[in-house]
mmCIF file of C-alpha atoms and ligand atoms in Angstrom:
data_model
loop_
_atom_site.group_PDB
_atom_site.id
_atom_site.type_symbol
_atom_site.label_atom_id
_atom_site.label_comp_id
_atom_site.label_asym_id
_atom_site.label_seq_id
_atom_site.Cartn_x
_atom_site.Cartn_y
_atom_site.Cartn_z
ATOM 1 C CA MET A 22 101.870 98.094 101.758
ATOM 2 C CA SER A 23 100.717 98.891 105.121
ATOM 3 C CA THR A 24 98.182 96.615 107.027
ATOM 4 C CA LEU A 25 95.925 99.865 107.424
ATOM 5 C CA SER A 26 96.343 102.678 105.683
ATOM 6 C CA VAL A 27 94.701 106.407 105.963
ATOM 7 C CA GLN A 28 96.174 108.928 103.550
ATOM 8 C CA ASN A 29 94.780 112.822 103.764
ATOM 9 C CA VAL A 30 91.156 111.927 104.830
ATOM 10 C CA THR A 31 89.336 114.605 105.706
ATOM 11 C CA TYR A 32 85.480 114.506 107.019
ATOM 12 C CA ARG A 33 82.985 117.047 107.366
ATOM 13 C CA TYR A 34 78.899 116.867 109.512
ATOM 14 C CA GLY A 35 77.861 120.128 107.148
ATOM 15 C CA ALA A 36 80.177 123.065 108.561
ATOM 16 C CA LYS A 37 81.793 121.189 111.099
ATOM 17 C CA THR A 38 84.817 119.572 109.700
ATOM 18 C CA ALA A 39 85.494 116.279 111.813
ATOM 19 C CA LEU A 40 88.539 114.882 110.060
ATOM 20 C CA ASP A 41 90.906 117.255 108.682
ATOM 21 C CA ASP A 42 93.509 115.826 106.276
ATOM 22 C CA VAL A 43 94.523 112.432 108.729
ATOM 23 C CA SER A 44 97.157 110.739 107.776
ATOM 24 C CA PHE A 45 98.727 107.235 108.959
ATOM 25 C CA GLU A 46 99.870 103.828 108.369
ATOM 26 C CA LEU A 47 99.794 100.993 110.765
ATOM 27 C CA GLU A 48 101.020 97.619 110.638
ATOM 28 C CA LYS A 49 100.117 94.049 111.274
ATOM 29 C CA GLY A 50 101.250 92.556 114.779
ATOM 30 C CA ARG A 51 100.775 96.138 116.605
ATOM 31 C CA PHE A 52 98.786 96.873 119.803
ATOM 32 C CA CYS A 53 97.959 100.536 118.189
ATOM 33 C CA ALA A 54 95.436 103.189 120.112
ATOM 34 C CA LEU A 55 93.377 106.241 118.517
ATOM 35 C CA LEU A 56 93.874 108.360 121.699
ATOM 36 C CA GLY A 57 91.763 111.594 121.510
ATOM 37 C CA PRO A 58 89.279 113.267 124.289
ATOM 38 C CA ASN A 59 85.612 113.467 123.878
ATOM 39 C CA GLY A 60 84.694 114.984 120.444
ATOM 40 C CA ALA A 61 88.066 114.488 118.795
ATOM 41 C CA GLY A 62 86.923 112.416 115.450
ATOM 42 C CA LYS A 63 87.506 109.147 116.748
ATOM 43 C CA SER A 64 84.171 107.752 116.177
ATOM 44 C CA THR A 65 83.614 109.518 112.538
ATOM 45 C CA LEU A 66 86.885 107.615 111.689
ATOM 46 C CA PHE A 67 85.680 104.391 112.675
ATOM 47 C CA SER A 68 82.369 104.982 110.571
ATOM 48 C CA LEU A 69 84.522 105.275 107.594
ATOM 49 C CA LEU A 70 86.736 102.436 108.253
ATOM 50 C CA THR A 71 83.913 100.297 108.269
ATOM 51 C CA ARG A 72 82.033 102.042 105.754
ATOM 52 C CA LEU A 73 79.259 103.446 107.714
ATOM 53 C CA PHE A 74 79.938 106.642 106.022
ATOM 54 C CA VAL A 75 82.237 107.453 103.065
ATOM 55 C CA THR A 76 84.159 110.336 102.046
ATOM 56 C CA LYS A 77 85.789 111.311 98.616
ATOM 57 C CA GLN A 78 88.417 113.134 100.091
ATOM 58 C CA GLY A 79 91.301 110.828 100.933
ATOM 59 C CA THR A 80 92.028 107.341 100.794
ATOM 60 C CA ILE A 81 91.476 104.177 103.308
ATOM 61 C CA SER A 82 93.119 101.137 102.377
ATOM 62 C CA VAL A 83 93.179 97.719 104.256
ATOM 63 C CA ALA A 84 95.048 94.793 103.819
ATOM 64 C CA GLY A 85 96.271 96.355 100.481
ATOM 65 C CA HIS A 86 92.219 96.715 99.551
ATOM 66 C CA ASP A 87 91.216 100.239 98.812
ATOM 67 C CA LEU A 88 88.125 100.744 100.861
ATOM 68 C CA ALA A 89 86.598 102.850 98.045
ATOM 69 C CA ARG A 90 87.339 100.660 94.861
ATOM 70 C CA GLU A 91 87.510 96.847 96.425
ATOM 71 C CA PRO A 92 84.779 97.970 99.606
ATOM 72 C CA ARG A 93 84.073 93.696 99.978
ATOM 73 C CA ALA A 94 87.312 92.603 100.149
ATOM 74 C CA ALA A 95 88.601 95.792 102.688
ATOM 75 C CA LEU A 96 85.477 94.963 104.806
ATOM 76 C CA ALA A 97 86.596 91.252 104.726
ATOM 77 C CA LYS A 98 89.357 91.792 106.173
ATOM 78 C CA ILE A 99 88.081 94.069 109.306
ATOM 79 C CA GLY A 100 86.214 92.770 112.672
ATOM 80 C CA VAL A 101 84.822 95.915 114.797
ATOM 81 C CA VAL A 102 83.703 95.934 118.551
ATOM 82 C CA PHE A 103 81.075 98.632 118.657
ATOM 83 C CA GLN A 104 80.636 100.978 121.967
ATOM 84 C CA GLN A 105 77.213 99.863 122.280
ATOM 85 C CA GLN A 106 76.380 96.399 122.716
ATOM 86 C CA THR A 107 74.480 94.702 119.986
ATOM 87 C CA LEU A 108 74.149 91.250 121.405
ATOM 88 C CA ASP A 109 70.732 89.304 121.463
ATOM 89 C CA LEU A 110 70.762 88.372 124.922
ATOM 90 C CA ASP A 111 68.012 86.235 124.386
ATOM 91 C CA MET A 112 70.099 83.726 122.444
ATOM 92 C CA SER A 113 72.975 81.756 123.533
ATOM 93 C CA VAL A 114 76.943 82.690 122.704
ATOM 94 C CA VAL A 115 77.217 80.159 120.347
ATOM 95 C CA GLN A 116 73.900 80.958 118.658
ATOM 96 C CA ASN A 117 75.043 84.943 119.061
ATOM 97 C CA LEU A 118 78.088 83.779 117.087
ATOM 98 C CA ARG A 119 76.317 81.391 114.449
ATOM 99 C CA TYR A 120 73.884 84.335 113.673
ATOM 100 C CA PHE A 121 77.244 86.206 112.582
ATOM 101 C CA ALA A 122 78.902 83.750 110.991
ATOM 102 C CA ALA A 123 75.839 82.975 108.916
ATOM 103 C CA LEU A 124 75.884 87.038 108.048
ATOM 104 C CA GLN A 125 79.214 86.602 106.842
ATOM 105 C CA GLY A 126 78.450 83.527 104.492
ATOM 106 C CA LEU A 127 79.832 81.116 107.370
ATOM 107 C CA SER A 128 77.876 77.691 107.839
ATOM 108 C CA GLY A 129 78.360 74.135 108.995
ATOM 109 C CA ARG A 130 81.947 73.171 109.389
ATOM 110 C CA ALA A 131 83.435 76.095 108.538
ATOM 111 C CA ALA A 132 81.827 78.845 111.211
ATOM 112 C CA GLN A 133 82.157 75.956 114.051
ATOM 113 C CA ARG A 134 85.598 75.485 113.361
ATOM 114 C CA ASN A 135 86.057 79.745 113.605
ATOM 115 C CA ILE A 136 83.436 80.010 116.431
ATOM 116 C CA ASP A 137 85.805 77.873 118.377
ATOM 117 C CA ALA A 138 88.739 79.266 117.544
ATOM 118 C CA ALA A 139 87.381 82.795 118.404
ATOM 119 C CA LEU A 140 85.870 81.460 121.754
ATOM 120 C CA ASP A 141 89.403 79.924 122.797
ATOM 121 C CA ARG A 142 91.181 83.060 121.811
ATOM 122 C CA LEU A 143 88.759 85.134 124.892
ATOM 123 C CA SER A 144 88.825 82.069 126.929
ATOM 124 C CA MET A 145 84.738 81.654 126.298
ATOM 125 C CA ARG A 146 84.772 78.417 125.564
ATOM 126 C CA GLU A 147 83.135 77.087 128.295
ATOM 127 C CA ARG A 148 80.555 79.863 128.587
ATOM 128 C CA ALA A 149 79.582 78.673 125.001
ATOM 129 C CA LYS A 150 76.067 77.320 125.795
ATOM 130 C CA GLU A 151 75.117 80.429 128.048
ATOM 131 C CA LYS A 152 72.438 83.159 127.628
ATOM 132 C CA ALA A 153 74.084 86.032 126.469
ATOM 133 C CA ARG A 154 71.714 87.883 128.979
ATOM 134 C CA SER A 155 73.152 86.186 131.704
ATOM 135 C CA LEU A 156 76.906 87.231 131.436
ATOM 136 C CA ASN A 157 78.570 89.592 132.984
ATOM 137 C CA GLY A 158 79.769 93.191 131.243
ATOM 138 C CA GLY A 159 83.217 91.709 130.838
ATOM 139 C CA HIS A 160 82.353 88.346 129.425
ATOM 140 C CA ARG A 161 79.737 90.138 127.257
ATOM 141 C CA ARG A 162 82.440 92.558 125.957
ATOM 142 C CA ARG A 163 84.977 89.235 125.459
ATOM 143 C CA MET A 164 81.924 87.828 123.180
ATOM 144 C CA GLU A 165 81.813 90.504 121.046
ATOM 145 C CA ILE A 166 85.357 90.573 120.690
ATOM 146 C CA ALA A 167 85.111 87.033 119.823
ATOM 147 C CA ARG A 168 82.017 87.821 117.655
ATOM 148 C CA ALA A 169 84.772 90.102 115.511
ATOM 149 C CA LEU A 170 87.189 87.499 114.940
ATOM 150 C CA ILE A 171 85.243 84.832 113.181
ATOM 151 C CA HIS A 172 85.447 85.853 110.101
ATOM 152 C CA GLU A 173 89.175 85.574 110.342
ATOM 153 C CA PRO A 174 90.242 89.615 109.636
ATOM 154 C CA GLU A 175 93.720 91.284 109.753
ATOM 155 C CA VAL A 176 92.617 94.372 111.846
ATOM 156 C CA LEU A 177 90.243 94.725 114.743
ATOM 157 C CA LEU A 178 88.734 97.891 115.483
ATOM 158 C CA LEU A 179 87.470 98.312 119.008
ATOM 159 C CA ASP A 180 85.517 101.926 119.758
ATOM 160 C CA GLU A 181 85.997 102.508 123.553
ATOM 161 C CA ALA A 182 85.700 98.643 124.465
ATOM 162 C CA THR A 183 86.186 98.657 128.326
ATOM 163 C CA VAL A 184 83.651 101.774 128.700
ATOM 164 C CA GLY A 185 81.323 100.617 132.041
ATOM 165 C CA LEU A 186 83.733 98.055 132.843
ATOM 166 C CA ASP A 187 85.338 98.065 136.742
ATOM 167 C CA THR A 188 89.903 98.412 136.423
ATOM 168 C CA ALA A 189 89.972 94.441 137.093
ATOM 169 C CA THR A 190 87.774 93.652 133.850
ATOM 170 C CA ARG A 191 89.314 96.481 131.949
ATOM 171 C CA GLN A 192 92.711 95.019 132.292
ATOM 172 C CA ALA A 193 91.657 91.770 131.571
ATOM 173 C CA ILE A 194 89.901 92.568 128.108
ATOM 174 C CA THR A 195 92.734 94.770 127.427
ATOM 175 C CA GLN A 196 95.170 91.880 128.650
ATOM 176 C CA HIS A 197 93.237 89.694 125.512
ATOM 177 C CA VAL A 198 93.328 92.594 122.935
ATOM 178 C CA HIS A 199 97.113 92.288 123.423
ATOM 179 C CA ASP A 200 97.390 88.923 123.203
ATOM 180 C CA LEU A 201 95.604 88.950 119.933
ATOM 181 C CA ALA A 202 98.213 91.833 118.545
ATOM 182 C CA ASP A 203 101.012 89.387 119.569
ATOM 183 C CA ASP A 204 99.389 86.262 117.754
ATOM 184 C CA GLY A 205 99.387 88.869 114.340
ATOM 185 C CA LEU A 206 96.603 91.181 114.718
ATOM 186 C CA LEU A 207 96.521 94.689 114.119
ATOM 187 C CA VAL A 208 94.313 96.109 116.853
ATOM 188 C CA PHE A 209 93.197 99.578 116.865
ATOM 189 C CA TRP A 210 91.845 101.004 120.159
ATOM 190 C CA ALA A 211 89.939 104.076 120.456
ATOM 191 C CA THR A 212 89.820 105.722 123.778
ATOM 192 C CA HIS A 213 89.679 108.308 125.597
ATOM 193 C CA LEU A 214 91.498 107.230 128.817
ATOM 194 C CA VAL A 215 95.667 107.526 128.724
ATOM 195 C CA ASP A 216 95.772 104.268 131.600
ATOM 196 C CA GLU A 217 94.709 102.081 129.057
ATOM 197 C CA ILE A 218 97.938 102.932 127.097
ATOM 198 C CA GLN A 219 100.719 100.533 127.773
ATOM 199 C CA ASP A 220 104.273 101.210 126.901
ATOM 200 C CA ASN A 221 105.066 99.534 123.791
ATOM 201 C CA ASP A 222 101.837 100.780 122.381
ATOM 202 C CA ASP A 223 101.707 102.657 118.813
ATOM 203 C CA VAL A 224 99.596 105.690 119.761
ATOM 204 C CA VAL A 225 97.597 107.957 117.566
ATOM 205 C CA VAL A 226 96.771 111.471 119.054
ATOM 206 C CA LEU A 227 93.853 113.014 117.124
ATOM 207 C CA HIS A 228 92.469 116.436 118.684
ATOM 208 C CA LYS A 229 89.842 118.362 116.927
ATOM 209 C CA GLY A 230 89.808 116.421 113.582
ATOM 210 C CA ARG A 231 93.721 116.537 113.572
ATOM 211 C CA ILE A 232 96.449 114.190 114.137
ATOM 212 C CA LEU A 233 98.787 115.768 117.100
ATOM 213 C CA ALA A 234 101.166 112.517 116.795
ATOM 214 C CA HIS A 235 101.784 109.431 115.749
ATOM 215 C CA ASP A 236 104.647 107.202 117.828
ATOM 216 C CA ASN A 237 105.987 104.438 120.210
ATOM 217 C CA ALA A 238 103.658 105.563 124.283
ATOM 218 C CA ARG A 239 106.776 105.449 125.422
ATOM 219 C CA LYS A 240 107.848 108.725 123.296
ATOM 220 C CA ILE A 241 104.586 110.298 123.854
ATOM 221 C CA ALA A 242 104.361 110.074 127.825
ATOM 222 C CA ARG A 243 107.613 111.474 127.539
ATOM 223 C CA ASP A 244 106.371 114.356 125.701
ATOM 224 C CA GLY A 245 105.387 116.402 128.512
ATOM 225 C CA THR A 246 103.349 119.300 126.736
ATOM 226 C CA LEU A 247 101.229 116.856 124.304
ATOM 227 C CA ILE A 248 99.764 115.344 127.057
ATOM 228 C CA ASP A 249 99.225 118.196 128.917
ATOM 229 C CA ALA A 250 97.390 119.764 125.861
ATOM 230 C CA PHE A 251 95.307 116.698 125.928
ATOM 231 C CA MET A 252 94.358 116.258 129.643
ATOM 232 C CA HIS A 253 92.925 119.761 129.401
ATOM 233 C CA MET A 254 90.703 119.363 126.721
HETATM 234 P P1 ADP B 317 84.498 111.162 119.153
HETATM 235 O O1 ADP B 317 84.522 109.206 118.774
HETATM 236 O O2 ADP B 317 86.597 111.327 119.477
HETATM 237 O O3 ADP B 317 83.967 111.700 120.585
HETATM 238 P P2 ADP B 317 83.241 112.236 117.025
HETATM 239 O O4 ADP B 317 83.803 111.377 116.038
HETATM 240 O O5 ADP B 317 81.767 111.304 117.828
HETATM 241 O O6 ADP B 317 84.041 112.178 117.994
HETATM 242 O O7 ADP B 317 82.579 113.805 116.771
HETATM 243 C C1 ADP B 317 83.906 114.657 116.476
HETATM 244 C C2 ADP B 317 83.057 115.713 116.128
HETATM 245 O O8 ADP B 317 82.198 115.859 114.714
HETATM 246 C C3 ADP B 317 82.785 116.429 117.411
HETATM 247 O O9 ADP B 317 82.573 117.962 117.451
HETATM 248 C C4 ADP B 317 81.206 115.769 116.927
HETATM 249 O O10 ADP B 317 80.293 116.943 118.003
HETATM 250 C C5 ADP B 317 80.944 116.116 115.790
HETATM 251 N N1 ADP B 317 80.014 115.329 115.166
HETATM 252 C C6 ADP B 317 79.812 114.088 115.180
HETATM 253 N N2 ADP B 317 78.555 113.689 114.632
HETATM 254 C C7 ADP B 317 77.711 114.582 114.259
HETATM 255 C C8 ADP B 317 76.722 114.825 113.361
HETATM 256 N N3 ADP B 317 76.344 113.608 113.113
HETATM 257 N N4 ADP B 317 76.368 115.876 112.764
HETATM 258 C C9 ADP B 317 77.303 116.926 113.341
HETATM 259 N N5 ADP B 317 78.608 116.869 113.982
HETATM 260 C C10 ADP B 317 78.812 115.563 114.264
HETATM 261 P P1 ADP B 318 80.675 109.390 120.620
HETATM 262 O O1 ADP B 318 82.117 110.705 121.054
HETATM 263 O O2 ADP B 318 80.848 108.112 121.342
HETATM 264 O O3 ADP B 318 80.657 109.533 118.855
HETATM 265 P P2 ADP B 318 78.287 110.786 120.933
HETATM 266 O O4 ADP B 318 78.012 110.985 122.305
HETATM 267 O O5 ADP B 318 79.523 112.611 120.681
HETATM 268 O O6 ADP B 318 79.227 109.437 121.191
HETATM 269 O O7 ADP B 318 77.587 110.904 119.853
HETATM 270 C C1 ADP B 318 76.458 110.192 119.778
HETATM 271 C C2 ADP B 318 75.757 110.253 118.430
HETATM 272 O O8 ADP B 318 75.320 111.982 118.296
HETATM 273 C C3 ADP B 318 76.306 110.169 117.487
HETATM 274 O O9 ADP B 318 75.803 109.274 116.520
HETATM 275 C C4 ADP B 318 77.044 111.505 116.906
HETATM 276 O O10 ADP B 318 77.370 111.391 115.041
HETATM 277 C C5 ADP B 318 75.937 112.461 117.301
HETATM 278 N N1 ADP B 318 76.577 113.421 117.513
HETATM 279 C C6 ADP B 318 77.671 113.752 117.867
HETATM 280 N N2 ADP B 318 77.762 115.401 117.911
HETATM 281 C C7 ADP B 318 77.025 115.553 117.267
HETATM 282 C C8 ADP B 318 76.713 117.156 116.720
HETATM 283 N N3 ADP B 318 77.362 118.080 117.321
HETATM 284 N N4 ADP B 318 75.276 117.056 116.094
HETATM 285 C C9 ADP B 318 74.718 115.950 115.924
HETATM 286 N N5 ADP B 318 74.982 114.813 116.516
HETATM 287 C C10 ADP B 318 76.206 114.685 116.764
#
């Protein structure tokens, strides 16, 4: 059973079909990109994966748990970094993380252990006591990624995680996230930027609510027609 399995998922906003019979499977330990231009359906898919939206058409399972039948067990295996920043800027890094840990039912030593581990993974331990407001954009993003790891998920979703950051900061964040995949997480990174994708990544190409391709990035890059079509949308 794949770590993330999406089968025949369709989603409509009224008459507008945002996702049309979408199916794919992704494995842990992989950096996977969800590549698609604006309007492709990436946010809609992430909203379904996190159960902000529900659909009766199709099935989604996370780490072997069916999202419709076992929502708690499935959602416990997912960490999310949203496009909009969702930090409390007046709290310190560690206070933000502790608050989130509490929401996840973690307290005391277990919470502290997971918070420290998550901060270490993003090289943010030395900033634990700083106010979120005092952090630059890259460090705020790293803190949000750390927060998404506190409950030890198997799948990490990132929605356009580097929007608004400069090139060097984007590369640093991308490297951290690749390291998380190397450590065994399934990373699923939504982006409309072809240049955020590296050679060995697993790429799901979404266009107008349909899967155009799902393959190794190198093979997708070789498929000139596909990238041309994609770039001119
Ligand atoms: P992406 O995240 O790839 O930019 P979205 O999932 O936001 O794509 O949108 C997919 C399609 O669904 C787009 O055509 C978008 O305009 C449409 N859409 C998104 N949200 C709504 C909504 N609340 N009502 C109607 N149409 C929507
Ligand atoms: P994204 O591409 O990240 O989803 P958008 O700017 O497309 O961001 O959408 C911002 C918000 O507007 C979302 O909540 C989305 O659901 C909603 N939205 C997008 N397209 C439409 C649409 N055609 N009609 C109504 N709401 C929409």
